[in-house]
Tab-separated table of C-alpha atoms in Angstrom:
chain	number	residue	atom	x	y	z
A	3	MET	CA	36.252	38.617	14.270
A	4	THR	CA	36.524	37.064	10.565
A	5	LEU	CA	39.453	34.894	11.912
A	6	LEU	CA	37.384	33.796	14.774
A	7	ARG	CA	34.391	33.000	12.550
A	8	ASN	CA	36.751	31.300	9.991
A	9	ARG	CA	37.826	29.047	12.783
A	10	LEU	CA	34.440	28.349	14.026
A	11	LEU	CA	33.449	27.559	10.318
A	12	LEU	CA	36.584	25.235	10.059
A	13	VAL	CA	35.395	23.517	13.391
A	14	LEU	CA	31.880	23.217	12.147
A	15	SER	CA	32.665	22.100	8.761
A	16	LEU	CA	35.185	19.486	10.155
A	17	LEU	CA	32.354	18.261	12.499
A	18	ALA	CA	29.813	17.941	9.719
A	19	GLY	CA	32.444	15.944	7.728
A	20	PHE	CA	32.709	18.802	5.147
A	21	ALA	CA	36.153	18.809	5.221
A	22	PRO	CA	37.761	18.074	1.801
A	23	GLY	CA	41.199	16.600	1.378
A	24	LEU	CA	40.079	13.689	3.799
A	25	ALA	CA	40.730	10.453	1.964
A	26	GLN	CA	37.175	9.419	2.439
A	27	ALA	CA	34.294	11.763	2.721
A	28	HIS	CA	31.146	10.465	4.196
A	29	LYS	CA	28.246	9.511	2.417
A	30	PHE	CA	25.174	11.530	2.896
A	31	TRP	CA	21.656	10.601	2.543
A	32	LEU	CA	18.071	11.053	3.436
A	33	LEU	CA	15.749	8.432	4.436
A	34	PRO	CA	12.054	8.617	3.880
A	35	SER	CA	9.381	6.590	6.098
A	36	SER	CA	7.519	5.947	3.222
A	37	THR	CA	7.712	6.898	-0.766
A	38	VAL	CA	4.205	5.554	-2.006
A	39	LEU	CA	1.042	6.815	-0.111
A	40	SER	CA	-2.702	6.446	-0.496
A	41	GLY	CA	-5.505	8.549	1.024
A	42	GLU	CA	-5.149	12.408	1.572
A	43	GLY	CA	-2.781	14.396	3.751
A	44	ASP	CA	-0.759	11.405	5.052
A	45	TRP	CA	2.771	12.406	6.592
A	46	VAL	CA	6.086	11.326	5.906
A	47	THR	CA	9.023	11.806	8.219
A	48	VAL	CA	12.417	11.994	6.770
A	49	ASP	CA	15.955	11.550	8.372
A	50	ALA	CA	19.001	13.028	7.092
A	51	ALA	CA	22.690	11.902	8.086
A	52	ARG	CA	26.025	11.364	7.006
A	53	SER	CA	27.741	7.992	7.507
A	54	ASN	CA	29.744	5.443	5.652
A	55	ASP	CA	27.034	2.987	5.698
A	56	PRO	CA	23.961	3.897	3.925
A	57	PHE	CA	20.901	4.400	6.296
A	58	ILE	CA	22.753	3.539	9.248
A	59	PHE	CA	23.233	6.572	11.876
A	60	ASN	CA	26.470	5.940	13.145
A	61	HIS	CA	28.319	9.375	12.424
A	62	ASN	CA	26.872	12.713	12.009
A	63	ARG	CA	23.577	14.330	11.150
A	64	MET	CA	23.206	16.261	7.803
A	65	GLY	CA	22.735	19.920	8.032
A	66	LEU	CA	19.305	21.020	6.594
A	67	ASP	CA	20.067	24.528	5.562
A	68	GLY	CA	19.824	23.536	2.015
A	69	LEU	CA	16.536	21.666	2.331
A	70	GLN	CA	13.999	22.133	-0.682
A	71	ILE	CA	10.570	20.283	-0.600
A	72	ARG	CA	8.850	20.630	-4.062
A	73	ALA	CA	5.129	19.823	-4.132
A	74	PRO	CA	3.554	18.110	-7.451
A	75	ASP	CA	2.392	21.621	-8.412
A	76	GLY	CA	5.905	22.974	-8.338
A	77	ARG	CA	5.517	25.113	-5.090
A	78	THR	CA	8.085	25.133	-2.330
A	79	VAL	CA	6.696	23.769	0.956
A	80	ALA	CA	8.200	24.189	4.321
A	81	PRO	CA	9.088	21.163	6.333
A	82	GLU	CA	7.353	20.450	9.984
A	83	ASN	CA	9.052	19.615	13.112
A	84	LEU	CA	12.655	20.026	11.758
A	85	GLN	CA	15.190	19.179	14.002
A	86	GLU	CA	19.131	18.624	13.664
A	87	MET	CA	20.066	16.291	16.351
A	88	GLU	CA	23.369	14.620	17.194
A	89	ILE	CA	23.642	11.548	14.596
A	90	ARG	CA	20.910	12.497	12.513
A	91	SER	CA	18.638	15.367	11.383
A	92	VAL	CA	14.658	14.845	10.946
A	93	PHE	CA	11.816	16.694	9.465
A	94	ASP	CA	8.097	15.814	8.585
A	95	VAL	CA	6.264	16.779	5.289
A	96	GLN	CA	2.514	16.541	5.214
A	97	ILE	CA	1.921	15.157	1.684
A	98	ASN	CA	-1.229	17.184	1.123
A	99	GLN	CA	-1.513	17.166	-2.763
A	100	PRO	CA	-1.670	14.076	-4.960
A	101	GLY	CA	1.366	13.558	-7.273
A	102	SER	CA	4.980	13.184	-6.843
A	103	TRP	CA	7.094	15.418	-4.531
A	104	LYS	CA	10.839	16.008	-4.511
A	105	ILE	CA	12.608	16.268	-1.193
A	106	ALA	CA	16.160	17.627	-1.649
A	107	VAL	CA	19.014	18.711	0.357
A	108	VAL	CA	21.184	20.816	-1.695
A	109	ASP	CA	24.602	22.288	-1.003
A	110	ASP	CA	25.715	24.511	-3.354
A	111	GLY	CA	28.994	26.859	-2.608
A	112	LEU	CA	32.665	27.343	-2.473
A	113	PHE	CA	35.275	25.800	-0.257
A	114	ALA	CA	38.601	27.453	0.117
A	115	ARG	CA	41.997	26.515	1.763
A	116	TYR	CA	44.484	28.969	2.389
A	117	GLU	CA	47.189	30.252	4.763
A	118	ARG	CA	47.593	33.388	6.668
A	119	ASN	CA	50.260	34.615	8.969
A	120	GLY	CA	51.558	30.895	8.696
A	121	GLU	CA	48.426	29.271	9.830
A	122	SER	CA	46.074	27.211	7.534
A	123	HIS	CA	42.522	27.957	7.158
A	124	ARG	CA	39.456	26.267	5.652
A	125	TRP	CA	36.447	28.144	4.750
A	126	ARG	CA	33.088	27.068	3.404
A	127	GLY	CA	30.154	29.390	2.188
A	128	THR	CA	28.185	30.971	-0.437
A	129	ALA	CA	30.064	32.465	-3.556
A	130	ALA	CA	28.361	35.805	-2.328
A	131	ALA	CA	30.029	35.470	0.982
A	132	PHE	CA	33.541	34.589	-0.454
A	133	LYS	CA	34.594	38.020	-1.357
A	134	SER	CA	33.885	39.546	2.017
A	135	GLU	CA	35.063	36.601	3.950
A	136	VAL	CA	38.136	35.231	2.500
A	137	PRO	CA	40.895	37.605	2.633
A	138	ALA	CA	41.924	38.454	-0.763
A	139	ASP	CA	45.778	38.511	0.089
A	140	ALA	CA	45.572	35.144	1.619
A	141	ASP	CA	48.418	32.689	0.768
A	142	LYS	CA	48.184	29.368	-1.026
A	143	LEU	CA	44.432	30.231	-1.890
A	144	ARG	CA	42.654	27.276	-3.197
A	145	VAL	CA	39.016	27.394	-3.971
A	146	SER	CA	36.662	24.865	-5.298
A	147	GLU	CA	33.141	24.771	-5.947
A	148	ARG	CA	30.886	22.012	-4.490
A	149	ILE	CA	27.468	21.092	-5.582
A	150	SER	CA	25.700	18.106	-3.929
A	151	ARG	CA	22.319	17.088	-3.760
A	152	ALA	CA	20.698	14.259	-1.644
A	153	GLU	CA	17.300	13.594	-2.881
A	154	VAL	CA	14.134	11.424	-1.977
A	155	PHE	CA	10.732	11.076	-3.937
A	156	VAL	CA	7.389	10.473	-2.462
A	157	THR	CA	4.174	9.993	-4.494
A	158	SER	CA	0.466	9.991	-3.292
A	159	GLY	CA	-1.712	8.536	-5.743
A	160	ALA	CA	-0.810	8.493	-9.501
A	161	PRO	CA	2.864	9.473	-10.143
A	162	SER	CA	3.441	12.886	-11.730
A	163	ARG	CA	6.542	14.674	-13.283
A	164	GLU	CA	6.446	18.411	-12.626
A	165	ALA	CA	8.148	18.442	-9.335
A	166	LEU	CA	10.920	15.816	-10.612
A	167	GLU	CA	12.045	18.440	-13.461
A	168	PRO	CA	15.934	19.098	-13.010
A	169	THR	CA	17.041	22.626	-11.866
A	170	GLY	CA	19.761	22.470	-14.546
A	171	ARG	CA	22.550	22.897	-12.011
A	172	GLY	CA	25.025	20.317	-11.181
A	173	LEU	CA	24.454	16.450	-11.300
A	174	GLU	CA	20.823	15.102	-11.442
A	175	LEU	CA	18.820	12.422	-12.051
A	176	VAL	CA	15.695	12.278	-14.343
A	177	PRO	CA	13.246	9.419	-14.282
A	178	GLN	CA	12.375	7.468	-17.332
A	179	THR	CA	11.172	4.900	-15.088
A	180	HIS	CA	9.245	6.887	-12.358
A	181	PHE	CA	11.293	6.837	-8.919
A	182	ASN	CA	8.125	5.927	-7.263
A	183	ASP	CA	7.504	2.874	-9.430
A	184	LEU	CA	10.410	0.642	-8.737
A	185	TYR	CA	9.856	-3.087	-8.084
A	186	ALA	CA	12.247	-5.901	-7.357
A	187	GLY	CA	13.205	-7.800	-10.608
A	188	GLU	CA	12.334	-5.132	-12.693
A	189	THR	CA	14.894	-2.913	-14.684
A	190	ALA	CA	14.616	0.848	-14.252
A	191	ARG	CA	15.951	3.327	-16.461
A	192	PHE	CA	17.183	7.034	-15.379
A	193	THR	CA	19.143	9.623	-17.364
A	194	LEU	CA	21.914	11.308	-15.572
A	195	LEU	CA	22.315	15.090	-16.172
A	196	LEU	CA	25.059	17.467	-15.630
A	197	ASP	CA	24.195	20.924	-15.832
A	198	GLY	CA	20.863	19.727	-17.338
A	199	LYS	CA	22.556	18.163	-20.292
A	200	PRO	CA	22.884	14.126	-20.407
A	201	ALA	CA	26.084	12.833	-18.781
A	202	SER	CA	27.413	9.772	-20.273
A	203	GLY	CA	30.666	7.893	-18.851
A	204	VAL	CA	29.857	8.828	-15.303
A	205	ASP	CA	30.601	6.236	-12.456
A	206	VAL	CA	27.263	5.453	-10.213
A	207	GLU	CA	27.514	3.040	-7.351
A	208	ILE	CA	24.037	1.757	-5.914
A	209	ILE	CA	24.053	0.146	-2.379
A	210	PRO	CA	21.025	-1.725	-0.984
A	211	GLY	CA	20.440	-0.596	2.557
A	212	GLY	CA	20.572	-3.333	5.589
A	213	GLY	CA	24.474	-3.786	5.237
A	214	ARG	CA	24.577	-4.192	8.831
A	215	TYR	CA	22.843	-7.575	8.404
A	216	ARG	CA	24.880	-9.085	5.787
A	217	ASP	CA	28.572	-9.731	5.152
A	218	ALA	CA	28.964	-8.086	1.486
A	219	LEU	CA	28.274	-4.744	0.644
A	220	ASN	CA	26.545	-5.980	-2.628
A	221	SER	CA	27.289	-2.630	-4.176
A	222	MET	CA	26.381	-2.243	-8.037
A	223	LYS	CA	28.535	-0.426	-10.198
A	224	LEU	CA	27.754	0.988	-13.463
A	225	ARG	CA	28.705	3.737	-15.868
A	226	SER	CA	26.184	6.017	-17.359
A	227	GLY	CA	25.726	5.259	-20.970
A	228	ASP	CA	24.858	6.958	-24.180
A	229	LYS	CA	22.613	9.989	-23.498
A	230	GLY	CA	23.371	9.614	-19.743
A	231	LEU	CA	21.152	6.356	-19.581
A	232	ILE	CA	21.339	4.339	-16.273
A	233	GLU	CA	19.791	0.683	-16.272
A	234	ILE	CA	19.302	-0.956	-12.945
A	235	THR	CA	17.630	-4.274	-12.480
A	236	TRP	CA	16.712	-4.359	-8.666
A	237	PRO	CA	17.683	-7.534	-7.301
A	238	ARG	CA	15.261	-7.219	-4.333
A	239	ALA	CA	13.016	-4.981	-2.546
A	240	GLY	CA	14.330	-2.510	0.023
A	241	MET	CA	15.799	1.071	0.189
A	242	TYR	CA	18.747	1.652	-2.220
A	243	TYR	CA	21.403	4.367	-1.948
A	244	LEU	CA	22.531	5.482	-5.341
A	245	GLU	CA	25.511	8.121	-5.761
A	246	ALA	CA	27.156	9.641	-8.546
A	247	SER	CA	29.874	12.245	-8.693
A	248	VAL	CA	32.343	13.943	-11.037
A	249	SER	CA	34.931	16.671	-10.936
A	250	ASP	CA	35.446	19.315	-13.612
A	251	GLN	CA	36.439	22.943	-14.379
A	252	GLN	CA	33.197	24.191	-15.285
A	253	THR	CA	32.873	26.639	-12.275
A	254	SER	CA	30.327	29.200	-11.980
A	255	SER	CA	32.541	31.288	-9.881
A	256	GLU	CA	35.656	33.216	-11.018
A	257	ALA	CA	37.342	32.316	-7.551
A	258	ALA	CA	37.183	28.555	-8.072
A	259	SER	CA	39.371	26.441	-10.577
A	260	GLN	CA	37.762	23.075	-9.760
A	261	ARG	CA	34.306	21.942	-9.240
A	262	ARG	CA	33.084	18.826	-7.551
A	263	LEU	CA	29.636	17.758	-8.000
A	264	THR	CA	27.776	14.708	-6.271
A	265	TYR	CA	24.360	13.518	-6.567
A	266	VAL	CA	22.803	11.028	-3.988
A	267	ALA	CA	19.254	9.617	-4.221
A	268	THR	CA	17.562	7.088	-1.910
A	269	LEU	CA	15.134	4.950	-3.790
A	270	GLU	CA	12.547	2.463	-2.426
A	271	VAL	CA	11.971	-0.685	-4.282
A	272	LEU	CA	8.699	-2.662	-3.633
A	273	PRO	CA	8.202	-6.166	-3.699
A	274	LEU	CA	6.071	-7.352	-6.858
B	113	MET	CA	-52.545	10.092	-17.117
B	114	ARG	CA	-53.368	7.507	-19.979
B	115	SER	CA	-50.533	8.469	-22.042
B	116	VAL	CA	-48.112	8.111	-19.140
B	117	LEU	CA	-49.534	4.902	-18.271
B	118	PHE	CA	-49.086	3.747	-21.876
B	119	ASN	CA	-45.425	4.792	-21.842
B	120	HIS	CA	-44.711	2.998	-18.770
B	121	ARG	CA	-46.283	-0.294	-20.292
B	122	THR	CA	-44.271	0.266	-23.515
B	123	ARG	CA	-41.307	0.619	-21.479
B	124	PHE	CA	-41.784	-2.529	-19.756
B	125	ILE	CA	-42.498	-4.343	-23.085
B	126	ALA	CA	-39.331	-2.906	-24.366
B	127	LEU	CA	-37.337	-4.224	-21.272
B	128	GLY	CA	-38.742	-7.656	-21.421
B	129	LEU	CA	-37.766	-7.890	-25.177
B	130	ALA	CA	-34.244	-6.792	-24.241
B	131	LEU	CA	-33.879	-9.091	-21.530
B	132	CYS	CA	-35.211	-12.073	-23.861
B	133	ALA	CA	-32.845	-10.955	-26.303
B	134	GLN	CA	-29.730	-11.194	-24.108
B	135	VAL	CA	-30.890	-14.528	-22.730
B	136	ALA	CA	-31.243	-15.684	-26.389
B	137	ILE	CA	-27.717	-14.184	-27.388
B	138	ALA	CA	-26.355	-15.958	-24.194
B	139	ALA	CA	-23.643	-13.381	-23.571
B	140	PRO	CA	-20.993	-14.631	-21.425
B	141	ALA	CA	-20.864	-14.055	-17.646
B	142	ALA	CA	-18.693	-14.918	-14.754
B	143	ARG	CA	-18.881	-15.747	-11.073
B	144	LEU	CA	-15.798	-14.933	-8.739
B	145	GLY	CA	-15.603	-16.745	-5.482
B	146	ILE	CA	-13.445	-15.466	-2.743
B	147	GLU	CA	-12.696	-17.075	0.544
B	148	ILE	CA	-11.290	-15.162	3.172
B	149	PRO	CA	-9.728	-17.654	5.743
B	150	ARG	CA	-10.515	-17.591	9.256
B	151	LEU	CA	-7.365	-17.093	11.049
B	152	GLY	CA	-6.332	-17.766	14.558
B	153	VAL	CA	-4.630	-14.552	15.556
B	154	ALA	CA	-4.971	-12.344	18.543
B	155	GLU	CA	-5.580	-9.098	16.793
B	156	TYR	CA	-7.774	-9.601	13.588
B	157	HIS	CA	-8.785	-7.079	11.067
B	158	PRO	CA	-10.507	-8.245	7.679
B	159	PRO	CA	-8.272	-7.829	5.014
B	160	TYR	CA	-8.251	-5.234	2.288
B	161	VAL	CA	-8.940	-7.119	-1.061
B	162	ALA	CA	-8.873	-6.007	-4.620
B	163	ALA	CA	-9.658	-8.176	-7.815
B	164	TRP	CA	-9.179	-7.271	-11.390
B	165	ILE	CA	-8.173	-8.572	-14.876
B	166	GLU	CA	-4.913	-7.843	-16.598
B	167	GLY	CA	-4.152	-8.272	-20.180
B	168	ASP	CA	-0.918	-8.256	-21.885
B	169	GLY	CA	1.982	-6.458	-19.931
B	170	HIS	CA	-0.079	-6.279	-16.651
B	171	ARG	CA	-2.444	-3.689	-18.379
B	172	VAL	CA	-5.640	-3.448	-16.136
B	173	ALA	CA	-8.563	-4.623	-18.442
B	174	ALA	CA	-11.165	-4.497	-15.938
B	175	ASN	CA	-11.306	-3.545	-12.164
B	176	LEU	CA	-13.716	-6.475	-10.286
B	177	ALA	CA	-13.918	-5.527	-6.602
B	178	VAL	CA	-12.206	-3.417	-3.947
B	179	TRP	CA	-13.054	-4.099	-0.368
B	180	TYR	CA	-11.414	-1.578	2.111
B	181	GLN	CA	-12.531	0.349	5.337
B	182	LEU	CA	-14.957	2.757	3.666
B	183	ASP	CA	-16.203	4.339	6.730
B	184	HIS	CA	-13.284	5.187	8.672
B	185	LYS	CA	-12.911	8.586	10.044
B	186	GLY	CA	-11.681	11.371	7.589
B	187	GLY	CA	-11.222	8.778	4.862
B	188	GLU	CA	-8.329	7.151	6.976
B	189	GLY	CA	-9.149	3.911	5.477
B	190	GLU	CA	-7.792	5.039	1.910
B	191	LYS	CA	-4.419	5.487	3.625
B	192	TRP	CA	-4.068	1.687	3.615
B	193	LEU	CA	-4.999	1.151	0.086
B	194	LYS	CA	-1.662	1.305	-0.839
B	195	ASP	CA	-0.818	-1.714	0.979
B	196	LEU	CA	-2.766	-3.756	-1.897
B	197	ARG	CA	0.525	-2.999	-3.653
B	198	GLN	CA	0.027	-4.517	-6.928
B	199	TRP	CA	-3.533	-3.243	-7.446
B	200	TRP	CA	-2.430	0.197	-6.405
B	201	ARG	CA	0.304	0.373	-8.865
B	202	ARG	CA	-1.651	-1.185	-11.613
B	203	SER	CA	-4.856	0.898	-11.113
B	204	GLY	CA	-5.775	2.032	-7.733
B	205	ARG	CA	-3.431	5.023	-7.693
B	206	GLY	CA	-4.944	6.328	-10.797
B	207	LEU	CA	-8.460	6.324	-9.397
B	208	GLU	CA	-10.645	8.744	-7.417
B	209	MET	CA	-11.830	6.638	-4.647
B	210	PRO	CA	-14.394	5.358	-3.721
B	211	VAL	CA	-15.551	4.237	-7.207
B	212	ASP	CA	-19.267	3.062	-7.629
B	213	GLY	CA	-19.827	-0.624	-8.312
B	214	LEU	CA	-16.261	-1.131	-7.341
B	215	SER	CA	-15.555	-0.042	-3.921
B	216	GLY	CA	-16.884	-2.135	-1.121
B	217	ALA	CA	-16.669	-2.526	2.815
B	218	THR	CA	-14.232	-5.136	4.009
B	219	ARG	CA	-15.588	-8.670	4.372
B	220	ARG	CA	-15.387	-11.099	7.473
B	221	PRO	CA	-13.873	-14.630	7.055
B	222	GLY	CA	-16.075	-17.097	4.757
B	223	GLN	CA	-17.090	-17.385	1.089
B	224	HIS	CA	-17.832	-14.654	-0.915
B	225	THR	CA	-19.212	-14.486	-4.253
B	226	LEU	CA	-19.596	-11.759	-6.967
B	227	VAL	CA	-21.517	-12.196	-10.219
B	228	PHE	CA	-20.741	-10.359	-13.300
B	229	SER	CA	-23.492	-10.512	-15.752
B	230	ALA	CA	-22.986	-9.865	-19.341
B	231	GLU	CA	-24.114	-6.297	-18.865
B	232	ASP	CA	-21.382	-5.437	-16.659
B	233	ASN	CA	-18.850	-3.093	-18.059
B	234	ALA	CA	-16.193	-5.248	-16.443
B	235	LEU	CA	-16.913	-7.910	-18.687
B	236	SER	CA	-18.664	-6.436	-21.642
B	237	ASP	CA	-15.576	-4.058	-22.671
B	238	LEU	CA	-13.190	-7.051	-22.625
B	239	SER	CA	-12.047	-7.802	-26.339
B	240	PRO	CA	-11.346	-11.423	-27.091
B	241	GLY	CA	-7.906	-12.722	-25.828
B	242	ASP	CA	-5.909	-14.183	-23.005
B	243	TYR	CA	-6.317	-12.622	-19.617
B	244	GLN	CA	-5.310	-13.092	-15.987
B	245	LEU	CA	-7.690	-12.659	-12.938
B	246	VAL	CA	-5.690	-11.294	-10.103
B	247	VAL	CA	-6.831	-11.252	-6.425
B	248	GLU	CA	-4.666	-9.467	-3.931
B	249	ALA	CA	-5.338	-9.362	-0.154
B	250	ALA	CA	-3.508	-7.252	2.612
B	251	ARG	CA	-4.201	-7.268	6.112
B	252	GLU	CA	-3.546	-4.954	8.827
B	253	VAL	CA	-1.050	-6.656	11.286
B	254	GLY	CA	-0.942	-9.376	8.714
B	255	GLY	CA	0.611	-10.377	5.530
B	256	ARG	CA	-0.348	-10.045	1.793
B	257	GLU	CA	-0.978	-12.526	-0.926
B	258	VAL	CA	-1.707	-12.352	-4.582
B	259	LEU	CA	-3.077	-14.984	-6.657
B	260	ARG	CA	-3.543	-15.137	-10.299
B	261	ILE	CA	-5.545	-17.151	-12.703
B	262	ASP	CA	-5.161	-17.609	-16.470
B	263	PHE	CA	-8.267	-17.420	-18.694
B	264	GLN	CA	-9.526	-17.034	-22.002
B	265	TRP	CA	-12.407	-14.468	-22.975
B	266	PRO	CA	-14.868	-15.148	-23.987
B	267	PRO	CA	-15.159	-18.576	-22.664
B	268	GLN	CA	-15.786	-21.424	-25.264
B	269	GLN	CA	-17.349	-23.675	-22.677
B	270	ALA	CA	-18.314	-23.452	-19.125
B	271	ALA	CA	-15.242	-23.957	-16.770
B	272	THR	CA	-14.392	-23.316	-13.311
B	273	LEU	CA	-10.730	-22.048	-12.716
B	274	SER	CA	-9.400	-22.096	-9.230
B	275	ALA	CA	-6.339	-20.972	-7.319
B	276	ARG	CA	-5.691	-21.665	-3.462
B	277	GLY	CA	-3.921	-19.077	-1.314
B	278	GLU	CA	-1.629	-20.081	1.682
B	279	ARG	CA	-1.915	-17.104	4.171
B	280	GLU	CA	-4.266	-14.277	3.674
B	281	LEU	CA	-6.615	-15.879	1.059
B	282	GLY	CA	-8.389	-19.153	0.655
B	283	ASP	CA	-10.024	-20.868	-2.415
B	284	ILE	CA	-10.319	-18.490	-5.382
B	285	THR	CA	-12.924	-19.711	-8.040
B	286	PHE	CA	-13.647	-18.256	-11.261
B	287	GLU	CA	-16.439	-19.708	-13.111
B	288	LEU	CA	-16.756	-18.777	-16.556
B	289	ILE	CA	-20.463	-19.065	-18.010
B	290	PRO	CA	-20.381	-19.027	-21.741
């Protein structure tokens, strides 16, 4: 049964594009219908997908098991109309509280590769499930910890900061310039955190959406500076994909020797 | 009874004196003209319009007017206030709508004039300095336009400043009365 289940997981994780060791992992991203709202109780619908091209649905849905919606008062809110479809997932959120909301899909767990009876296996799951699901006597066992976050931010009325507080785990971005106060031609400042502490010297890539309609990717590459500072001057209005990733050995599970951390945010820049 | 009448009378006298005093001091005032152009489009909705005064660093020194769909069912008219993007960013998102003396219904195409007397908080609270008048319009199934007019407050002499829109706004005039 365990073997079958592991095989199933292997197939599922391959399907979901989770398989490590592939030279190029697909990007994962959320795409909100709006980020700045007025009035009361308006709705936002959010797409979630994995693909090489930000905001273009051409590969696979993003699983939503790790979906976390934090309202301005800090409470967790359940999504509505959640559906994991073929090449995208989707859910709705009623923005029924003024202030800023954080919508995140968090993937926090272990990834294992091992051999047993001459066959190679891949396993993915929580640290708690690891002991019972991965045979202790497996050959060539290699375990890594993976924490990835994809986030979007929505503000109704005046921006607030409570829901944007970092969790202190993995790579995260905190605003100096509010995430819903971004305008073409202006410079935004954010702080990149690793386990809640400023992370300097981390590569960050920013890709504007709409890549299908131009020849160049127009990606902006920068590195977080002193105290984790990132400064971005937005060339034009639109949706932007921001990604940062690092690897280290600061694992929280004894079983894992390596840790891979990825942070992705989708940011909307408005015209002046 | 007599004392009540007397009180009324003294109040009237006091008011008259106050008005005389203000006329005598000749506190500055302003007249804002906003033209909403007549557009030959199949589906026309009057635009949302905001007018405000900005100081240094786009700080909002005064809100002059916001015209939007006030009576829409369930406050749905407020849903589109964010489309007045600059006003929403600079001021609107921090306000509890509607605001007395500021909110108004959308207006049809034509010339509209707003008079701000010296007693209006909008002007009386302005400290002397350089400002920009900003008028922004956003129209459902239409576009958006923002016009800006530089001015000094208080005005040294009577002047009528103007800007001309190209799409969603017509002539904007700002008459300064010292």
